[in-house]
Amino acid sequence: MSLKTATRTEHEWMDVALELAAQGEALTSPNPMVGAVVVREGEEVARAFHTYDGVKHAEALALEAAGAAARGATLYTNLEPCSHQGRTLPCAEAIIAAGVRRVVAAVADPNPQVNGRGFERLRAAGLEVVAGIREEEARQLNESFAGWARLGRPYVTLKAGLTLDAKIASNDEGHRWITSDESRARVQQLRHQSDAVLTGIGTVLADDPLLTDRSGRPRRRPLVRVVLDAGLRLPLDSQLVRSAANDLLVFCGEDVWMGKREKLEERGVEVIELKEAGGRLSLLAVLKKLAARQITSVLVEAGSHVNASALETGVVDKVWLFYAPRLLGPDAVPLLASTSYESPVASHGLSLLSYRFHRFGPDFAVEGYLRDVYAGPCA
């Protein structure tokens, strides 16, 4: 198949870079997803995308594949080339050494170690640098990395399946699923995109979930399953414990029965003690612990108490709310547990900075942002 595509525009070349980058989904964390295309005289001469285990960055791989054809060429990439020494040599230096004439990037690197320095180095060496093409798409692709790099904690997405009257469960045990197969398939994709999924002990006791990535797609690290369980009530015969394989973290309070802890640890569960405040665990403290493990993204799939706590704490960056065309009535379980009037959720509410609507079978979903992690100061 010929690689000649002389009629492609700058935006179309960037689309290629973005498509390449997306192939690294679940394979790059804690690094960002990056794709690169080398184009000379309107013809593609090389392409590559990054995976963490592959070590080398997309730009370096594409330049190696291009060889001498990189001299005088244009390199398209969805993220600003790095300028600092990490596991590899700086990509900006590799681009200069290869003789590339022009670099087109979608967005600046949100990592404070780079953030514009790569562009500065390229311009100082006499290269033409164009930035901002397909910026919105590039930002969304690496929003988890941006949140982790800039906030000092994992990027948090709160997901819920609910009825039109904002109920997440019925008191009737026969009504387990609210949303459609199509919505649940999308949730599996959200899990695949995440480093960890977090829930509360209330959800575990009520639903006995498995919380695994069943997308069938490859991932570099197993999905980490996190349970908030202040009293260490997690049943030994739960699906989570029975399937534990060094991928289950349970956060509990300091005054728990050591015998229960030992039994969980014998079954491959890692138990982490935290100080409690008012009988509750600090979500921010949990996220800091996860960030130290290079977990860049957390999907919250929990009940009304954890949902309310996450929103009150202000750690939710994004929401995915799946609405089924159903009503459950006033006695069903709400999306958010009752909150104090002093909390920001109860007194002022929350506003989405931006949102999109999606259809999944008979359901619709709102994908909304509570924070722009690319803006504002870093942690």
Tab-separated table of C-alpha atoms in Angstrom:
chain	number	residue	atom	x	y	z
A	1	MET	CA	0.000	0.000	0.000
A	2	SER	CA	1.406	3.385	-0.972
A	3	LEU	CA	2.123	5.849	1.821
A	4	LYS	CA	1.839	8.800	-0.562
A	5	THR	CA	-0.845	11.205	0.646
A	6	ALA	CA	0.106	14.538	-0.923
A	7	THR	CA	-3.386	15.976	-0.607
A	8	ARG	CA	-3.524	15.785	3.203
A	9	THR	CA	-3.851	19.023	5.123
A	10	GLU	CA	-2.062	19.945	8.348
A	11	HIS	CA	-5.151	18.969	10.328
A	12	GLU	CA	-5.383	15.613	8.574
A	13	TRP	CA	-1.749	14.821	9.337
A	14	MET	CA	-2.414	15.665	12.951
A	15	ASP	CA	-5.401	13.311	12.885
A	16	VAL	CA	-2.964	10.554	11.904
A	17	ALA	CA	-0.721	11.427	14.850
A	18	LEU	CA	-3.702	11.373	17.215
A	19	GLU	CA	-4.894	8.017	15.889
A	20	LEU	CA	-1.413	6.605	16.403
A	21	ALA	CA	-1.226	8.001	19.928
A	22	ALA	CA	-4.564	6.407	20.829
A	23	GLN	CA	-3.080	2.991	20.034
A	24	GLY	CA	-1.073	3.384	23.218
A	25	GLU	CA	-4.195	3.470	25.403
A	26	ALA	CA	-3.576	1.527	28.642
A	27	LEU	CA	-0.025	0.834	27.427
A	28	THR	CA	1.730	4.112	28.251
A	29	SER	CA	0.744	5.082	31.825
A	30	PRO	CA	2.290	6.846	33.688
A	31	ASN	CA	3.553	8.394	30.461
A	32	PRO	CA	1.275	10.265	28.017
A	33	MET	CA	-0.008	8.799	24.765
A	34	VAL	CA	2.005	10.159	21.855
A	35	GLY	CA	2.012	9.520	18.113
A	36	ALA	CA	4.405	10.934	15.526
A	37	VAL	CA	4.441	11.112	11.741
A	38	VAL	CA	7.388	12.210	9.576
A	39	VAL	CA	6.300	13.844	6.313
A	40	ARG	CA	8.563	14.985	3.491
A	41	GLU	CA	7.319	16.775	0.381
A	42	GLY	CA	3.756	15.759	1.211
A	43	GLU	CA	4.601	12.088	1.565
A	44	GLU	CA	4.660	10.063	4.766
A	45	VAL	CA	8.018	8.440	5.343
A	46	ALA	CA	7.614	7.091	8.889
A	47	ARG	CA	5.181	6.805	11.789
A	48	ALA	CA	5.298	5.527	15.377
A	49	PHE	CA	3.536	5.614	18.733
A	50	HIS	CA	4.800	5.302	22.283
A	51	THR	CA	4.324	2.462	24.757
A	52	TYR	CA	5.866	2.554	28.224
A	53	ASP	CA	7.474	-0.874	27.900
A	54	GLY	CA	8.898	0.143	24.519
A	55	VAL	CA	10.806	2.880	26.386
A	56	LYS	CA	11.615	5.063	23.348
A	57	HIS	CA	9.264	7.956	22.651
A	58	ALA	CA	7.174	8.172	19.503
A	59	GLU	CA	9.298	10.948	17.971
A	60	ALA	CA	12.527	8.998	18.415
A	61	LEU	CA	11.006	5.833	16.962
A	62	ALA	CA	9.608	7.694	13.937
A	63	LEU	CA	12.922	9.443	13.295
A	64	GLU	CA	14.821	6.148	13.479
A	65	ALA	CA	12.409	4.633	10.967
A	66	ALA	CA	12.736	7.653	8.656
A	67	GLY	CA	16.526	7.681	8.683
A	68	ALA	CA	18.043	10.167	6.237
A	69	ALA	CA	14.564	11.026	4.910
A	70	ALA	CA	13.935	12.980	8.114
A	71	ARG	CA	16.312	15.735	6.989
A	72	GLY	CA	14.280	18.707	5.825
A	73	ALA	CA	11.012	16.966	6.771
A	74	THR	CA	8.044	17.981	8.950
A	75	LEU	CA	7.288	16.034	12.106
A	76	TYR	CA	3.674	15.934	13.309
A	77	THR	CA	3.023	14.984	16.928
A	78	ASN	CA	0.083	15.391	19.290
A	79	LEU	CA	2.272	16.509	22.209
A	80	GLU	CA	5.186	18.914	22.578
A	81	PRO	CA	8.507	17.014	22.300
A	82	CYS	CA	10.215	16.597	25.662
A	83	SER	CA	13.288	18.654	26.506
A	84	HIS	CA	14.376	16.947	29.739
A	85	GLN	CA	16.330	13.796	30.493
A	86	GLY	CA	14.066	10.994	31.653
A	87	ARG	CA	14.334	7.310	30.812
A	88	THR	CA	15.410	8.452	27.333
A	89	LEU	CA	17.334	11.326	25.783
A	90	PRO	CA	15.299	14.499	25.133
A	91	CYS	CA	13.212	14.184	21.969
A	92	ALA	CA	13.853	17.829	21.104
A	93	GLU	CA	17.566	17.054	20.753
A	94	ALA	CA	16.859	13.979	18.623
A	95	ILE	CA	14.657	16.072	16.310
A	96	ILE	CA	17.365	18.711	15.905
A	97	ALA	CA	20.055	16.094	15.268
A	98	ALA	CA	17.893	14.398	12.613
A	99	GLY	CA	17.737	17.615	10.595
A	100	VAL	CA	13.954	18.030	10.781
A	101	ARG	CA	12.973	21.442	9.397
A	102	ARG	CA	9.554	21.880	10.940
A	103	VAL	CA	7.587	20.531	13.935
A	104	VAL	CA	3.796	20.681	14.176
A	105	ALA	CA	2.410	19.837	17.632
A	106	ALA	CA	-1.172	19.835	18.868
A	107	VAL	CA	-0.595	20.954	22.448
A	108	ALA	CA	2.137	21.944	24.876
A	109	ASP	CA	3.210	19.282	27.360
A	110	PRO	CA	1.325	19.846	30.668
A	111	ASN	CA	4.248	18.356	32.582
A	112	PRO	CA	5.874	21.289	34.455
A	113	GLN	CA	9.291	19.833	33.549
A	114	VAL	CA	8.555	20.514	29.880
A	115	ASN	CA	5.621	22.930	29.354
A	116	GLY	CA	6.994	25.067	26.537
A	117	ARG	CA	10.674	24.300	26.990
A	118	GLY	CA	10.641	21.771	24.166
A	119	PHE	CA	9.232	24.376	21.782
A	120	GLU	CA	11.809	26.922	22.978
A	121	ARG	CA	14.694	24.514	22.346
A	122	LEU	CA	13.464	23.715	18.835
A	123	ARG	CA	13.000	27.381	17.925
A	124	ALA	CA	16.415	28.255	19.342
A	125	ALA	CA	17.905	25.678	16.958
A	126	GLY	CA	16.205	27.351	13.989
A	127	LEU	CA	13.283	24.978	13.482
A	128	GLU	CA	9.839	26.253	12.599
A	129	VAL	CA	7.344	25.277	15.302
A	130	VAL	CA	3.563	25.328	14.835
A	131	ALA	CA	1.327	24.556	17.823
A	132	GLY	CA	-2.418	24.362	18.430
A	133	ILE	CA	-3.682	22.171	15.583
A	134	ARG	CA	-6.351	19.764	16.938
A	135	GLU	CA	-5.596	21.094	20.413
A	136	GLU	CA	-8.945	20.146	21.954
A	137	GLU	CA	-8.686	16.539	20.782
A	138	ALA	CA	-5.097	16.293	22.003
A	139	ARG	CA	-6.005	17.672	25.417
A	140	GLN	CA	-8.815	15.171	25.874
A	141	LEU	CA	-6.585	12.267	24.836
A	142	ASN	CA	-4.077	12.941	27.628
A	143	GLU	CA	-6.290	14.547	30.270
A	144	SER	CA	-5.414	11.864	32.830
A	145	PHE	CA	-1.699	12.446	32.392
A	146	ALA	CA	-2.229	16.191	32.611
A	147	GLY	CA	-4.183	15.878	35.857
A	148	TRP	CA	-1.581	13.600	37.453
A	149	ALA	CA	1.330	15.799	36.336
A	150	ARG	CA	-0.232	19.091	37.381
A	151	LEU	CA	-2.386	18.230	40.411
A	152	GLY	CA	-0.090	15.748	42.120
A	153	ARG	CA	-2.863	13.148	42.311
A	154	PRO	CA	-4.700	10.863	39.892
A	155	TYR	CA	-7.254	12.337	37.515
A	156	VAL	CA	-10.655	11.381	38.931
A	157	THR	CA	-13.720	10.485	36.878
A	158	LEU	CA	-16.995	9.786	38.652
A	159	LYS	CA	-19.215	7.366	36.759
A	160	ALA	CA	-22.814	6.516	37.604
A	161	GLY	CA	-25.723	4.756	35.962
A	162	LEU	CA	-28.990	6.374	36.980
A	163	THR	CA	-32.635	6.853	36.197
A	164	LEU	CA	-34.285	10.054	35.012
A	165	ASP	CA	-35.146	10.835	38.639
A	166	ALA	CA	-31.439	10.526	39.598
A	167	LYS	CA	-31.626	7.170	41.373
A	168	ILE	CA	-28.740	4.694	41.159
A	169	ALA	CA	-30.385	1.616	42.642
A	170	SER	CA	-33.729	0.195	43.629
A	171	ASN	CA	-34.512	-1.172	47.071
A	172	ASP	CA	-35.828	-4.206	45.227
A	173	GLU	CA	-32.895	-6.640	44.956
A	174	GLY	CA	-34.237	-7.888	41.640
A	175	HIS	CA	-33.335	-4.612	39.928
A	176	ARG	CA	-29.573	-4.844	39.644
A	177	TRP	CA	-28.895	-3.187	36.303
A	178	ILE	CA	-30.355	0.210	35.475
A	179	THR	CA	-28.620	1.021	32.195
A	180	SER	CA	-28.439	-0.880	28.920
A	181	ASP	CA	-25.866	-3.319	27.553
A	182	GLU	CA	-24.545	-0.527	25.346
A	183	SER	CA	-23.941	1.752	28.332
A	184	ARG	CA	-22.247	-1.008	30.272
A	185	ALA	CA	-19.969	-1.716	27.314
A	186	ARG	CA	-18.902	1.938	27.388
A	187	VAL	CA	-18.168	1.592	31.103
A	188	GLN	CA	-15.797	-1.246	30.280
A	189	GLN	CA	-13.989	1.137	27.931
A	190	LEU	CA	-13.762	3.687	30.757
A	191	ARG	CA	-12.231	1.037	32.992
A	192	HIS	CA	-9.782	0.146	30.259
A	193	GLN	CA	-8.710	3.792	30.027
A	194	SER	CA	-8.168	3.982	33.796
A	195	ASP	CA	-5.335	2.847	36.038
A	196	ALA	CA	-7.653	2.163	38.974
A	197	VAL	CA	-11.334	1.799	39.842
A	198	LEU	CA	-12.513	2.895	43.297
A	199	THR	CA	-15.588	1.943	45.274
A	200	GLY	CA	-16.874	1.903	48.849
A	201	ILE	CA	-17.588	-1.010	51.151
A	202	GLY	CA	-21.322	-0.244	50.955
A	203	THR	CA	-21.345	-1.030	47.235
A	204	VAL	CA	-19.307	-4.189	47.788
A	205	LEU	CA	-21.724	-5.482	50.450
A	206	ALA	CA	-24.782	-4.616	48.351
A	207	ASP	CA	-23.654	-5.749	44.897
A	208	ASP	CA	-20.586	-8.001	45.327
A	209	PRO	CA	-18.965	-6.495	42.190
A	210	LEU	CA	-15.906	-7.805	40.369
A	211	LEU	CA	-14.701	-4.420	39.033
A	212	THR	CA	-12.384	-5.822	36.381
A	213	ASP	CA	-11.499	-4.553	32.906
A	214	ARG	CA	-13.521	-6.826	30.621
A	215	SER	CA	-12.910	-4.844	27.423
A	216	GLY	CA	-10.720	-7.631	26.065
A	217	ARG	CA	-8.033	-5.126	25.065
A	218	PRO	CA	-4.375	-5.335	26.145
A	219	ARG	CA	-3.082	-3.244	29.034
A	220	ARG	CA	0.398	-2.837	30.489
A	221	ARG	CA	-0.631	-3.027	34.137
A	222	PRO	CA	-3.671	-4.731	35.652
A	223	LEU	CA	-6.544	-2.469	36.633
A	224	VAL	CA	-6.047	-1.706	40.327
A	225	ARG	CA	-9.233	-2.208	42.353
A	226	VAL	CA	-9.551	0.073	45.377
A	227	VAL	CA	-12.029	-0.287	48.237
A	228	LEU	CA	-12.694	2.306	50.949
A	229	ASP	CA	-13.469	0.201	54.008
A	230	ALA	CA	-12.867	2.058	57.271
A	231	GLY	CA	-14.023	-0.867	59.440
A	232	LEU	CA	-12.447	-3.609	57.289
A	233	ARG	CA	-15.760	-5.346	56.664
A	234	LEU	CA	-14.778	-6.751	53.260
A	235	PRO	CA	-16.091	-10.348	53.091
A	236	LEU	CA	-13.479	-13.023	52.540
A	237	ASP	CA	-15.837	-14.782	50.112
A	238	SER	CA	-16.539	-11.658	48.026
A	239	GLN	CA	-15.728	-11.704	44.318
A	240	LEU	CA	-13.084	-9.044	44.902
A	241	VAL	CA	-11.179	-11.129	47.440
A	242	ARG	CA	-11.606	-14.417	45.590
A	243	SER	CA	-10.149	-12.850	42.426
A	244	ALA	CA	-7.379	-10.848	44.123
A	245	ALA	CA	-4.050	-11.121	42.342
A	246	ASN	CA	-1.950	-8.254	43.721
A	247	ASP	CA	-4.453	-5.847	42.184
A	248	LEU	CA	-6.734	-5.185	45.178
A	249	LEU	CA	-6.052	-2.351	47.643
A	250	VAL	CA	-8.233	-1.886	50.710
A	251	PHE	CA	-7.957	1.341	52.691
A	252	CYS	CA	-9.117	1.034	56.288
A	253	GLY	CA	-8.952	2.872	59.607
A	254	GLU	CA	-6.276	2.340	62.242
A	255	ASP	CA	-8.476	0.492	64.750
A	256	VAL	CA	-9.313	-2.678	62.844
A	257	TRP	CA	-9.138	-6.337	63.840
A	258	MET	CA	-5.654	-7.544	62.914
A	259	GLY	CA	-6.904	-11.076	62.433
A	260	LYS	CA	-9.155	-9.933	59.587
A	261	ARG	CA	-6.303	-7.993	58.042
A	262	GLU	CA	-4.044	-11.053	58.132
A	263	LYS	CA	-6.699	-13.213	56.486
A	264	LEU	CA	-7.136	-10.686	53.689
A	265	GLU	CA	-3.404	-10.377	53.136
A	266	GLU	CA	-3.095	-14.175	52.974
A	267	ARG	CA	-5.496	-14.009	50.025
A	268	GLY	CA	-3.418	-11.449	48.093
A	269	VAL	CA	-5.184	-8.292	49.315
A	270	GLU	CA	-3.047	-5.278	50.254
A	271	VAL	CA	-4.461	-3.471	53.291
A	272	ILE	CA	-3.433	0.130	53.938
A	273	GLU	CA	-4.286	1.918	57.180
A	274	LEU	CA	-5.186	5.601	57.247
A	275	LYS	CA	-6.213	7.992	59.971
A	276	GLU	CA	-9.934	8.568	60.102
A	277	ALA	CA	-11.734	11.876	60.541
A	278	GLY	CA	-15.240	11.549	61.928
A	279	GLY	CA	-15.300	7.866	61.075
A	280	ARG	CA	-14.454	8.567	57.428
A	281	LEU	CA	-11.329	8.047	55.374
A	282	SER	CA	-9.797	11.005	53.571
A	283	LEU	CA	-10.268	10.613	49.830
A	284	LEU	CA	-7.453	13.056	49.215
A	285	ALA	CA	-5.099	10.944	51.352
A	286	VAL	CA	-6.142	7.843	49.385
A	287	LEU	CA	-5.457	9.605	46.084
A	288	LYS	CA	-2.042	10.773	47.269
A	289	LYS	CA	-1.164	7.163	48.119
A	290	LEU	CA	-2.284	6.060	44.656
A	291	ALA	CA	-0.328	8.843	42.955
A	292	ALA	CA	2.836	7.634	44.682
A	293	ARG	CA	2.268	4.301	42.905
A	294	GLN	CA	2.183	6.126	39.548
A	295	ILE	CA	-1.551	5.619	39.217
A	296	THR	CA	-2.562	8.517	36.986
A	297	SER	CA	-6.323	7.960	36.688
A	298	VAL	CA	-9.097	6.697	38.945
A	299	LEU	CA	-12.639	5.786	37.937
A	300	VAL	CA	-15.076	6.109	40.842
A	301	GLU	CA	-17.851	3.495	40.641
A	302	ALA	CA	-19.490	3.734	44.011
A	303	GLY	CA	-22.634	4.422	45.987
A	304	SER	CA	-24.254	7.622	47.091
A	305	HIS	CA	-22.036	8.212	50.137
A	306	VAL	CA	-18.715	7.920	48.296
A	307	ASN	CA	-20.126	9.919	45.366
A	308	ALA	CA	-21.125	12.745	47.723
A	309	SER	CA	-17.811	12.619	49.548
A	310	ALA	CA	-15.826	12.799	46.316
A	311	LEU	CA	-17.767	15.832	45.130
A	312	GLU	CA	-17.634	17.563	48.518
A	313	THR	CA	-13.880	16.996	48.729
A	314	GLY	CA	-13.457	18.602	45.315
A	315	VAL	CA	-11.380	15.794	43.808
A	316	VAL	CA	-13.716	14.963	40.914
A	317	ASP	CA	-12.394	16.268	37.602
A	318	LYS	CA	-14.913	14.668	35.265
A	319	VAL	CA	-18.259	12.885	35.349
A	320	TRP	CA	-19.841	10.242	33.148
A	321	LEU	CA	-23.541	10.030	33.993
A	322	PHE	CA	-25.491	7.347	32.124
A	323	TYR	CA	-29.265	7.939	32.162
A	324	ALA	CA	-31.730	5.151	31.494
A	325	PRO	CA	-35.328	6.015	30.437
A	326	ARG	CA	-36.728	4.776	33.733
A	327	LEU	CA	-38.085	6.113	37.030
A	328	LEU	CA	-37.622	4.402	40.396
A	329	GLY	CA	-39.432	6.767	42.725
A	330	PRO	CA	-38.593	8.549	45.983
A	331	ASP	CA	-37.684	5.450	48.010
A	332	ALA	CA	-34.851	4.373	45.694
A	333	VAL	CA	-31.164	5.114	46.327
A	334	PRO	CA	-30.103	8.608	45.150
A	335	LEU	CA	-26.959	9.496	43.235
A	336	LEU	CA	-25.749	11.545	46.218
A	337	ALA	CA	-26.335	10.843	49.894
A	338	SER	CA	-27.664	13.675	52.015
A	339	THR	CA	-24.971	16.294	52.522
A	340	SER	CA	-24.518	18.920	55.186
A	341	TYR	CA	-25.766	22.410	54.421
A	342	GLU	CA	-22.222	23.668	54.973
A	343	SER	CA	-20.837	21.587	52.115
A	344	PRO	CA	-20.212	23.219	48.724
A	345	VAL	CA	-22.431	20.620	47.069
A	346	ALA	CA	-25.444	21.356	49.273
A	347	SER	CA	-25.079	25.130	49.552
A	348	HIS	CA	-23.858	26.129	46.107
A	349	GLY	CA	-24.181	23.111	43.839
A	350	LEU	CA	-21.733	22.279	41.072
A	351	SER	CA	-21.420	23.603	37.539
A	352	LEU	CA	-19.884	21.828	34.568
A	353	LEU	CA	-17.286	23.830	32.670
A	354	SER	CA	-18.164	21.912	29.504
A	355	TYR	CA	-20.085	18.804	28.542
A	356	ARG	CA	-21.041	16.475	25.716
A	357	PHE	CA	-24.073	14.269	25.174
A	358	HIS	CA	-23.840	10.674	23.929
A	359	ARG	CA	-26.341	7.955	23.019
A	360	PHE	CA	-25.898	4.326	24.046
A	361	GLY	CA	-28.809	2.218	22.901
A	362	PRO	CA	-31.930	3.506	24.718
A	363	ASP	CA	-29.792	5.502	27.180
A	364	PHE	CA	-28.105	8.872	26.966
A	365	ALA	CA	-24.988	9.989	28.815
A	366	VAL	CA	-23.506	13.274	29.929
A	367	GLU	CA	-19.718	13.528	29.787
A	368	GLY	CA	-18.932	16.640	31.793
A	369	TYR	CA	-15.893	18.464	33.149
A	370	LEU	CA	-15.703	20.060	36.584
A	371	ARG	CA	-12.102	21.208	36.162
A	372	ASP	CA	-9.709	22.158	33.356
A	373	VAL	CA	-6.529	20.415	34.465
A	374	TYR	CA	-4.499	22.190	31.783
A	375	ALA	CA	-5.277	25.582	33.333
A	376	GLY	CA	-4.228	27.094	36.630
A	377	PRO	CA	-1.210	26.497	38.861
A	378	CYS	CA	0.354	23.117	39.452
A	379	ALA	CA	0.241	21.398	42.824
